[in-house]
Short mmCIF file of C-alpha atoms in Angstrom, two decimals:
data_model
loop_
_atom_site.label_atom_id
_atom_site.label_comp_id
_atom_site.label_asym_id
_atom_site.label_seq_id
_atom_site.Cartn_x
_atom_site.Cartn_y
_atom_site.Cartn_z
CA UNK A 77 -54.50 66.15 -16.96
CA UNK A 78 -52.97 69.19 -18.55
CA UNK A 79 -50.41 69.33 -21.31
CA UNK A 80 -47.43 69.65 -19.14
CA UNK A 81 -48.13 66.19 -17.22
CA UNK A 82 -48.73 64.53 -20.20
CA UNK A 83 -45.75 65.27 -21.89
CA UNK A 84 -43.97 64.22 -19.02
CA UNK A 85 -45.22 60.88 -18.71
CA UNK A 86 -44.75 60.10 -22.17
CA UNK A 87 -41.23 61.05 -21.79
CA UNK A 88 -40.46 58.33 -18.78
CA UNK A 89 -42.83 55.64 -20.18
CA UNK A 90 -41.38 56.09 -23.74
CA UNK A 91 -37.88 55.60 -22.00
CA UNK A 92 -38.91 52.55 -19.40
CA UNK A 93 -36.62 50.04 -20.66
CA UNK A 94 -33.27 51.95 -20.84
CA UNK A 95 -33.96 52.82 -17.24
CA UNK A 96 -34.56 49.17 -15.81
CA UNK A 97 -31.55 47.98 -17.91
CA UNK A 98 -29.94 50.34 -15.71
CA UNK A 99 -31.27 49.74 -12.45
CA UNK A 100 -30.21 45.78 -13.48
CA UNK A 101 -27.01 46.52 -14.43
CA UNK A 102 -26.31 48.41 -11.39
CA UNK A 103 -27.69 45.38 -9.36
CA UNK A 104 -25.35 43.02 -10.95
CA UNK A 105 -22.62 45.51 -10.25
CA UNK A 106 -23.21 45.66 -7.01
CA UNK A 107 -23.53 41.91 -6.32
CA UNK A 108 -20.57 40.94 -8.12
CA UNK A 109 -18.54 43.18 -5.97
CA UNK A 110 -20.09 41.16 -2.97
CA UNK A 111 -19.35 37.83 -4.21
CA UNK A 112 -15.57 38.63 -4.52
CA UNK A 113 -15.59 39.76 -1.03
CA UNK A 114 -16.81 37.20 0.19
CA UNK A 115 -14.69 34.94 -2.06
CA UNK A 116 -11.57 36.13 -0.27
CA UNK A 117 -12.69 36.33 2.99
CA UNK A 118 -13.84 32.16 2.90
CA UNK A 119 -11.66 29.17 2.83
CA UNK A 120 -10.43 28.44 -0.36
CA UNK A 121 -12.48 24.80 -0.77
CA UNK A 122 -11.70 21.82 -3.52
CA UNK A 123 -14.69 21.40 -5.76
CA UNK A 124 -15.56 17.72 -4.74
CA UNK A 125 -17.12 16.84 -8.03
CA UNK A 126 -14.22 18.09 -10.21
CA UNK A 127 -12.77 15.71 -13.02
CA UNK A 128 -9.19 14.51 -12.95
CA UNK A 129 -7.59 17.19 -14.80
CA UNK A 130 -3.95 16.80 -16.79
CA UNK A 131 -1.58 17.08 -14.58
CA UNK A 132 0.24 20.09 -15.15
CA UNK A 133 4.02 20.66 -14.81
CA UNK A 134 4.93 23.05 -12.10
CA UNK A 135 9.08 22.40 -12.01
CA UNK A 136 11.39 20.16 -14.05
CA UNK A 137 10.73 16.99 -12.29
CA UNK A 138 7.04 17.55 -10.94
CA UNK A 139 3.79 18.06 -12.08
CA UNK A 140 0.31 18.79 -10.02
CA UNK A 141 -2.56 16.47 -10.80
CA UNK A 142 -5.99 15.98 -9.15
CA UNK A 143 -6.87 14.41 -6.09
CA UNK A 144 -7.87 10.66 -6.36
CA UNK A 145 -11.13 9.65 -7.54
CA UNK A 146 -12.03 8.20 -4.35
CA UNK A 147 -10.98 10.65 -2.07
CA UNK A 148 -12.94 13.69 -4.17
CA UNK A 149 -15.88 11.00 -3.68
CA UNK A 150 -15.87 10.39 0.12
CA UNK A 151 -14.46 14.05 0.79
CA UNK A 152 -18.14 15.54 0.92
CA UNK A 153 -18.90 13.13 3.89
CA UNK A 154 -17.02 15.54 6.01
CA UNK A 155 -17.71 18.65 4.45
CA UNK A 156 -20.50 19.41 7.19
CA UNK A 157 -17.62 19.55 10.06
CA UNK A 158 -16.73 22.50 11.56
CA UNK A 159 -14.31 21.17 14.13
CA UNK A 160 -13.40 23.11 17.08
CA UNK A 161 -10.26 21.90 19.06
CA UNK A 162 -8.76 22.70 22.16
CA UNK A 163 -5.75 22.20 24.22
CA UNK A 164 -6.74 21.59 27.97
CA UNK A 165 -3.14 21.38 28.86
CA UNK A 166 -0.65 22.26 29.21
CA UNK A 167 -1.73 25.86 29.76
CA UNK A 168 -0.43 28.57 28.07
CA UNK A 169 2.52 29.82 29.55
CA UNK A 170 2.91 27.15 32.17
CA UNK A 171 6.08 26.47 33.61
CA UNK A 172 6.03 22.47 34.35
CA UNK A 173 8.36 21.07 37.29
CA UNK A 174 9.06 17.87 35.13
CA UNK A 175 10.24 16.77 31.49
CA UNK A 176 7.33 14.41 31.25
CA UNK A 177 4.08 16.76 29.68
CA UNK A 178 0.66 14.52 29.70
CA UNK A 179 -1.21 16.40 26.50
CA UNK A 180 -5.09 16.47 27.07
CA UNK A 181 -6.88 17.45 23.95
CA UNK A 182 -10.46 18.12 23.25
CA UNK A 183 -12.82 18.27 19.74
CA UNK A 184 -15.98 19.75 19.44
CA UNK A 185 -17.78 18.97 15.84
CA UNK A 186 -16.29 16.10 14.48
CA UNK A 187 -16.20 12.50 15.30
CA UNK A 188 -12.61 11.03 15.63
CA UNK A 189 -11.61 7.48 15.02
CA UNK A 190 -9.89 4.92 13.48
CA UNK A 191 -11.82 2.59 11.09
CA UNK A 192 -10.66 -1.26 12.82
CA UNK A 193 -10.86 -2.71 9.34
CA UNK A 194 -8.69 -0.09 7.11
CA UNK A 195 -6.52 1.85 10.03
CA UNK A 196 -7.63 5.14 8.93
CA UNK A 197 -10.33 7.92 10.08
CA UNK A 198 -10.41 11.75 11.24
CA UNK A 199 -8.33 12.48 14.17
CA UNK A 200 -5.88 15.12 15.21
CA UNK A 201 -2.70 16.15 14.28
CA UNK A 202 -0.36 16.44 17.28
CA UNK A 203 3.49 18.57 16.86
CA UNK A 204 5.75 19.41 19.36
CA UNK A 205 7.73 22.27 18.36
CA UNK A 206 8.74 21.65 15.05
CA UNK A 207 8.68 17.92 14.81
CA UNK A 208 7.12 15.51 12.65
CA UNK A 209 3.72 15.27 13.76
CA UNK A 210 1.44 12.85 16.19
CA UNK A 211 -1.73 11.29 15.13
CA UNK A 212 -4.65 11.45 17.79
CA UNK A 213 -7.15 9.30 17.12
CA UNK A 214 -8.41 8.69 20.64
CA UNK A 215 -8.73 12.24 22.99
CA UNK A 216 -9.90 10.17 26.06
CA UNK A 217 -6.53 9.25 26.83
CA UNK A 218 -3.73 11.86 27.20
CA UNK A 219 -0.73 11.71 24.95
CA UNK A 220 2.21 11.54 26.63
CA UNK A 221 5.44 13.23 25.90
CA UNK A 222 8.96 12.38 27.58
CA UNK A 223 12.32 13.31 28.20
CA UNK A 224 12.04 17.06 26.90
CA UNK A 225 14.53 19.40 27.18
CA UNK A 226 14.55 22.45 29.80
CA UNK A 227 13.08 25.54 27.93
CA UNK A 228 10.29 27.03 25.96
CA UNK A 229 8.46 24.31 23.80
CA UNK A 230 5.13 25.10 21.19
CA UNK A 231 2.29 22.37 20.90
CA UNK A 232 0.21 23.12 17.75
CA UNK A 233 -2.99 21.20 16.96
CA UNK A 234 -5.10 20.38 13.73
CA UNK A 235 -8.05 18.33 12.86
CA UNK A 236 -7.28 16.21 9.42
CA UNK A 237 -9.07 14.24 7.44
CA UNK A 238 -8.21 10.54 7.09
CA UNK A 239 -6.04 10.91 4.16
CA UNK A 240 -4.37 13.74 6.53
CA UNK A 241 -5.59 16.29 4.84
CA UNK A 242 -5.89 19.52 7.75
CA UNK A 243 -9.41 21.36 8.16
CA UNK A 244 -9.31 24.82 7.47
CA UNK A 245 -11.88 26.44 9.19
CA UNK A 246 -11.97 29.14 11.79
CA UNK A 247 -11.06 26.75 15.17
CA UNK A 248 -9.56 23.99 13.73
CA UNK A 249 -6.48 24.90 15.08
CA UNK A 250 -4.67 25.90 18.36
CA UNK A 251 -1.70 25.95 20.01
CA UNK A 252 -0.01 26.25 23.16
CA UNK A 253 3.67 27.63 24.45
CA UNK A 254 4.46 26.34 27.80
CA UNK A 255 7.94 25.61 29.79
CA UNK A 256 10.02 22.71 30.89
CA UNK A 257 11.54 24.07 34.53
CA UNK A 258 12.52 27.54 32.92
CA UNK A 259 11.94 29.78 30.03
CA UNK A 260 14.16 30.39 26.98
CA UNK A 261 13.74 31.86 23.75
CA UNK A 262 13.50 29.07 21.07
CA UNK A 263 10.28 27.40 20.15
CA UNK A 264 8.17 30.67 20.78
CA UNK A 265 6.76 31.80 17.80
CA UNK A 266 5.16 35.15 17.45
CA UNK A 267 1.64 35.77 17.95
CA UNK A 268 1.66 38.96 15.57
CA UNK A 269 3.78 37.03 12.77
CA UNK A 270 2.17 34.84 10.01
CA UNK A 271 2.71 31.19 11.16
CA UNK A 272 3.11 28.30 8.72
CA UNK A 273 2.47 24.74 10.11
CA UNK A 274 4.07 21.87 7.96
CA UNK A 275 1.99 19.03 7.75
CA UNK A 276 2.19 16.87 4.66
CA UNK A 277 4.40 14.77 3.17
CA UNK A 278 5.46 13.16 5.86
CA UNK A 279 6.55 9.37 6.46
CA UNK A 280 6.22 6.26 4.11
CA UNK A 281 4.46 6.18 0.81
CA UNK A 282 3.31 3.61 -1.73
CA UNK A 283 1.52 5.31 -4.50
CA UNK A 284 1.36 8.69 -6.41
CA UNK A 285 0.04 11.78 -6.09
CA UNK A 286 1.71 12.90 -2.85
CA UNK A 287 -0.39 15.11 -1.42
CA UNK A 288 1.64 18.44 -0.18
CA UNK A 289 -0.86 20.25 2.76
CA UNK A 290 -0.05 22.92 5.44
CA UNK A 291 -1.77 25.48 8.13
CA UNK A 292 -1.37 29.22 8.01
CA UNK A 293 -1.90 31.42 10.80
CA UNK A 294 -2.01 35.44 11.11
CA UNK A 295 -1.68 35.27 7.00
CA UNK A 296 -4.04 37.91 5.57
CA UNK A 297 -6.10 38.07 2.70
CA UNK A 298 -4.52 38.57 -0.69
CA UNK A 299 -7.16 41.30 -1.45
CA UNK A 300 -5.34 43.80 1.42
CA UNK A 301 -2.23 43.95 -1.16
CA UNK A 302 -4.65 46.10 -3.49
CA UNK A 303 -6.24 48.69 -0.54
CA UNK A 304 -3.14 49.05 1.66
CA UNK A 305 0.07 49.10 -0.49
CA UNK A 306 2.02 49.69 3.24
CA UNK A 307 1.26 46.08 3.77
CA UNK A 308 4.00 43.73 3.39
CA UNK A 309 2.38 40.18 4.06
CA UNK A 310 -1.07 40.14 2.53
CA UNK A 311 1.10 39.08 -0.85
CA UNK A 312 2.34 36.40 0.98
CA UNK A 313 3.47 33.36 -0.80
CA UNK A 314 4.79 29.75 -0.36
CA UNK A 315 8.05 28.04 -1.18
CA UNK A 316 7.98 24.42 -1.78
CA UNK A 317 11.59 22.74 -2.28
CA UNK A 318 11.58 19.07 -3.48
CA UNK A 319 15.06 17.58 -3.90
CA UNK A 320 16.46 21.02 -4.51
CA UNK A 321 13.75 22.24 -7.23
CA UNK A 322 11.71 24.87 -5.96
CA UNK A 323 8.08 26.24 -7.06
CA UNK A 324 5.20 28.59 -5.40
CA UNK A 325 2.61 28.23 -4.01
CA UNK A 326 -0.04 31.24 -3.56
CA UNK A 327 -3.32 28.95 -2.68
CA UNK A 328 -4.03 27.83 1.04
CA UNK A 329 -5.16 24.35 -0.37
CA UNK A 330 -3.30 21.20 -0.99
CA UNK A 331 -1.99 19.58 -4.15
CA UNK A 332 -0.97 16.57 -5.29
CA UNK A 333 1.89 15.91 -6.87
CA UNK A 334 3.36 13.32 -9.10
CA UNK A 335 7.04 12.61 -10.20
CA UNK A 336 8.74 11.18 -7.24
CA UNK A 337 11.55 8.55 -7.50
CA UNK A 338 11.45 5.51 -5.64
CA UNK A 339 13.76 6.32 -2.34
CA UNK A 340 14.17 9.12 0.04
CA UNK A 341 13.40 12.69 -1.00
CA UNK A 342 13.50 15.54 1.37
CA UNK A 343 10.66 18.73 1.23
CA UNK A 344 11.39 22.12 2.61
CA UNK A 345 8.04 25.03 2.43
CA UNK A 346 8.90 28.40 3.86
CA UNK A 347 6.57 31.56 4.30
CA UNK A 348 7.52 34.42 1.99
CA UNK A 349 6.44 37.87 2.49
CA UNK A 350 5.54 40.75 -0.44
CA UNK A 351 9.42 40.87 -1.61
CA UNK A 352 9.92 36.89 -1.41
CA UNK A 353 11.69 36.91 1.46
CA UNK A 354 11.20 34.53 4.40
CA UNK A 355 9.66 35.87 7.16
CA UNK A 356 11.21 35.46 10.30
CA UNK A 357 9.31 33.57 12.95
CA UNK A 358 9.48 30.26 14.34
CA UNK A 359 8.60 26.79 12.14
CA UNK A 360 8.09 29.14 9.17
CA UNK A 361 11.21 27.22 7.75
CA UNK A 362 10.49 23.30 7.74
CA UNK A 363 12.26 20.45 6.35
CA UNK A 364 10.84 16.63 5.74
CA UNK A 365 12.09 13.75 4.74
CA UNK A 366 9.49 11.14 3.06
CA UNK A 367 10.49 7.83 1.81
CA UNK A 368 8.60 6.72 -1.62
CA UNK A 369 8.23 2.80 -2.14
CA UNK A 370 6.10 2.29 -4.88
CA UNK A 371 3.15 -0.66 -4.71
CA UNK A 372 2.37 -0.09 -1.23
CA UNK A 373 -0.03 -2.25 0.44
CA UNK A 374 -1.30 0.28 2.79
CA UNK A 375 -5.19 1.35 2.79
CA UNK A 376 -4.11 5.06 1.75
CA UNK A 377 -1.74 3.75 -1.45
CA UNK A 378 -4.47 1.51 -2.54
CA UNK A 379 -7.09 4.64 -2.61
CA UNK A 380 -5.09 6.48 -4.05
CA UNK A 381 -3.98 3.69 -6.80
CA UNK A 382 -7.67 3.44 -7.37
CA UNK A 383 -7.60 -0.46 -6.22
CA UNK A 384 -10.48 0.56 -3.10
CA UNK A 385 -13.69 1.67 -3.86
CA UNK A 386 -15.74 4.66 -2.57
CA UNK A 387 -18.00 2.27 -0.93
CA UNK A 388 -15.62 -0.09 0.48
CA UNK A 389 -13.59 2.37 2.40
CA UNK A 390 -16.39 4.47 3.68
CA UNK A 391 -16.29 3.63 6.77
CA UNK A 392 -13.06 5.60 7.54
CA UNK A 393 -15.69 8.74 7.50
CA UNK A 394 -18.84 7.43 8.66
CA UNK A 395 -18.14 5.22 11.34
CA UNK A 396 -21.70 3.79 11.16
CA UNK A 397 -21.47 2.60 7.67
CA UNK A 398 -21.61 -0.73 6.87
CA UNK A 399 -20.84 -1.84 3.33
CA UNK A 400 -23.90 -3.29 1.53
CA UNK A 401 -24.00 -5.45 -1.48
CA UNK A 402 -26.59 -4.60 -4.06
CA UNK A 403 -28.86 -7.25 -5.84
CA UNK A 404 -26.98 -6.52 -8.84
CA UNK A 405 -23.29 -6.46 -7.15
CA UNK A 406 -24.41 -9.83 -5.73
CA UNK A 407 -23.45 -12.62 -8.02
CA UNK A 408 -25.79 -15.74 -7.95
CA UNK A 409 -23.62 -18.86 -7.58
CA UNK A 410 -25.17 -21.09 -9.86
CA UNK A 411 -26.42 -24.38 -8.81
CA UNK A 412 -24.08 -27.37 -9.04
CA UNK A 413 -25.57 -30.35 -10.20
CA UNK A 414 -24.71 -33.58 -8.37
CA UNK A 415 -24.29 -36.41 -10.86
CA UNK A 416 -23.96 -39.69 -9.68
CA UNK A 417 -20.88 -40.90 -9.73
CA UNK A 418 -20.56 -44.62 -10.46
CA UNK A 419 -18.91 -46.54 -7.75
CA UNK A 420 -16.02 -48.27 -8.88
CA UNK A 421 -16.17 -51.90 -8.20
CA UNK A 422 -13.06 -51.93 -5.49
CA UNK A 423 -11.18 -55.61 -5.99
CA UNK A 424 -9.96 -56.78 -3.30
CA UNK A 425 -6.32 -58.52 -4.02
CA UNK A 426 -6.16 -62.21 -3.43
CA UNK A 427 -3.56 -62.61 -0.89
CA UNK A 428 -1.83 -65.63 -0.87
CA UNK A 429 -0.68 -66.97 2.61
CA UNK A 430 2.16 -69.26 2.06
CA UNK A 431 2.53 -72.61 2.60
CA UNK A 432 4.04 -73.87 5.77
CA UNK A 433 5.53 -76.70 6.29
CA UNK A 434 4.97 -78.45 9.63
CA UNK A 435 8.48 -80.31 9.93
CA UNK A 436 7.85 -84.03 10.43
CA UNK A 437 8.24 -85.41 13.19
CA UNK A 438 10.09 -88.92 13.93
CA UNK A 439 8.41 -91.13 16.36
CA UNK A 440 10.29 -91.74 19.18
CA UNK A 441 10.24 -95.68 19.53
CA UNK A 442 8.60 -96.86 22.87
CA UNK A 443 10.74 -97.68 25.49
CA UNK A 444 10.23 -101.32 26.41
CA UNK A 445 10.47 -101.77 30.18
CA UNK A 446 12.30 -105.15 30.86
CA UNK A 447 11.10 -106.75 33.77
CA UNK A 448 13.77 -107.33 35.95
CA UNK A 449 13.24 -110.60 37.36
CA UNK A 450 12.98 -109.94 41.71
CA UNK A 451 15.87 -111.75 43.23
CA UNK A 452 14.42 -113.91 45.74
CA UNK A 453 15.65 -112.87 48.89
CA UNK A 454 16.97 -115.64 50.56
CA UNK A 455 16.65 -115.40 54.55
CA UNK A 456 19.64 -116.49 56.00
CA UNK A 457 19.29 -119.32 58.69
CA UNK A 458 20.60 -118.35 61.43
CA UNK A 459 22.00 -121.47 63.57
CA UNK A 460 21.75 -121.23 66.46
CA UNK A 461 25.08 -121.14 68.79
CA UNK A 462 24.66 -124.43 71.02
CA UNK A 463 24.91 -123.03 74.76
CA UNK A 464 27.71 -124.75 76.25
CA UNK A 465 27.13 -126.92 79.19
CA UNK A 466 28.35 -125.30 82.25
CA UNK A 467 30.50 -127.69 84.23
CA UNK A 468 28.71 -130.24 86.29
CA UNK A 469 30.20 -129.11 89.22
CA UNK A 470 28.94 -125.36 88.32
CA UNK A 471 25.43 -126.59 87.19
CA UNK A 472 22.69 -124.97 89.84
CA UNK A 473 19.76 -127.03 90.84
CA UNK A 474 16.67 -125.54 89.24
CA UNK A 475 14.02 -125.74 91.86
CA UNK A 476 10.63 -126.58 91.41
CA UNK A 477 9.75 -122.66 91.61
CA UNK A 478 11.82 -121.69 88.90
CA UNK A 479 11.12 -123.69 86.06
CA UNK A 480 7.25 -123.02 86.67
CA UNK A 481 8.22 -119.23 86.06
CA UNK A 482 9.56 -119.76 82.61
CA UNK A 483 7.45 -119.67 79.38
CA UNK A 484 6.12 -122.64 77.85
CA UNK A 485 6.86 -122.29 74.43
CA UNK A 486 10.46 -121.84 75.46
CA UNK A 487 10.47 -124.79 76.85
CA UNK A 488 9.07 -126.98 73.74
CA UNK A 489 10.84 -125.17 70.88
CA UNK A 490 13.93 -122.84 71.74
CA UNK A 491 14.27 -122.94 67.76
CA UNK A 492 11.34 -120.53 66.85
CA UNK A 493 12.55 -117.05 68.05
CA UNK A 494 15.68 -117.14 66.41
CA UNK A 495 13.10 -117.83 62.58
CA UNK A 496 10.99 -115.45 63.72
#
């Protein structure tokens, strides 16, 4: 090897390690730069494992805290979803010949139900126009809407989570603008506008944090406001208004907030563009009202109060779970020990049957019978009348023939039939 190789060998060996912390450093560079990329072009996702943080005060009245313990523990049950829904109609830009619309819906990755025990489980979130929404927990049957207006009307569908919570990802929504008997120009939101869907609060509540959730569409990425200072949304931002206090919100992820008064309270959230101004398109401007009754009995207040366990309620996202108790949650009942009782001697109370007295009872004195003496009956004689002698000169002969014909014993005794 001659001098000139040598020397230059020496030179790169005796330099190695400046050159690979180089060629490392660049590396990192380079992956870094990929990793924030990608951050902003993925959902923004809550860490499920996080700790309950402070809550921190974001106006005069409220303050965001973490999600319930319970919920962080059964939210990475669903994190494998990637639901895909569809609307099978109406189709878009139908024109219908009736007010009644039967909505058919369809999911794709994700099992929807409702949990019989706790009334609670993924399903879809249903909203006509800009109306409080429907939940879908059954897409066999169609949902039926009635008496709608004539005119343009928007049906915009989400998959949520059973604490209502909406799923983010690519697909998990879609909507549909279709026509009662004619077309007209409310209700039609702009396909080349940001979109902002309103989904929670809404309704009844019984415990704190309220969870505050929406659905963006068309919103870029905030990284565009640093390449293309032309564009006006990619800053976009959102405007919550609770009971006339107002904060924003720059994160497309929901929080929960605490600081609510017993009683109705009303919640506006508007899009804002670059400048802070509300963009114009339809539902980007939506008002709720949400009535707060603390010590709800409801499944959802009772998670969220902390008085439901992970384990109890997980069958509102696994609907083949079936809660198991442990050997050591199982608590042995302990043997009872039947001791014999001594039978008490049962007296029996001497009844006494009173006396009666059998009234007495006087003799009646024998009746003598008197024998009446018998009268003799006396037959009376009868005398016989003497039979007058007819006249001599009247007396008839008897002949010999005649006396012969008379009895004999009237002849002796003429006496004895007149005794007899």
């Amino acid at each position: 090897m001659n001098t000139g190789c040598r020397k230059f060998f020496e030179l790169l060996f005796s330099n190695r390690f400046p050159i690979i912390k180089w060629v490392v450093t660049l590396v990192l560079v380079v992956n870094l730069s990929s990793c924030a990329e990608a951050a902003n072009s993925q959902e923004i996702s809550i860490n499920p494992f996080m700790k309950a943080s402070p809550a921190s005060e974001i106006s005069g009245t409220f303050s965001e805290t973490a999600p319930p313990n319970v919920i962080q523990a059964l939210r990475p049950s669903l994190e494998g979803y990637q639901p895909q829904v569809s609307i099978l109609s109406p189709q878009v830009d139908e024109i219908l010949q009736d007010n009644i619309v039967k909505v058919r819906l369809q999911v794709k990755d994700l099992p929807i139900f409702k949990d019989p025990q706790w009334q609670l489980g993924p399903h879809l979130d249903l909203i006509l126009d800009n109306q409080p929404y429907i939940a879908v927990y059954d897409v066999n049957q169609p949902v039926v809407l009635s008496d709608l207006s004539p005119g343009t009307h928007t049906l915009r569908v989400f998959a949520s989570r059973p604490w209502h919570e909406s799923f983010k990802n690519e697909g998990a929504y879609t909507q549909t603008t279709f026509h009662v008997l004619t077309k007209t120009e409310e209700n039609n939101p702009d396909s080349k506008l940001p979109l902002l869907t309103y989904s929670r609060p809404n309704g009844g509540y019984g415990a704190e944090p309220i969870m505050l959730d929406f659905y963006l569409t068309n919103a870029p990425l905030h990284s565009l406001a640093e390449t293309n200072p032309e564009d006006t949304m990619s800053n976009w931002r959102i405007r919550s208004t609770v009971n006339g206090e107002s904060f924003i919100l720059d994160r497309w992820q929901p929080i929960y907030l605490k600081g609510f008064k017993p009683g109705k309270t009303w919640v506006k959230l508007e899009f804002l563009d670059n400048q802070g101004q509300p963009v114009k398109n339809a539902f980007n401007t939506s008002i709720r009202l949400i009535n707060y009754q603390p010590n709800g009995q409801d499944t959802l207040s009772k998670i969220v109060r902390g008085e439901l366990t992970a384990d109890e309620v997980r069958g509102i996202v696994d609907p083949t779970y079936t809660a198991k108790i442990t050997a050591t949650e199982a608590t042995p009942t302990p043997a009872t020990k039947a001791e014999k009782q001594p039978i008490p001697e049962v007296k029996v109370p001497e009844v006494k049957v009173p006396e009666v007295k059998v009234p007495e009872v006087t003799p009646t004195p024998a009746t003598k019978v008197e024998k009446q003496p018998v009268p003799e009956v006396k037959i009376p004689e009868v005398k016989s009348t003497p039979v007058a002698s007819p006249p001599v000169a009247a007396e008839a002969k008897v002949t010999e023939t005649e006396e012969s014909n008379l009895p004999s014993e009237t002849m002796e005794n003429p006496k004895s039939q007149f005794q007899e």
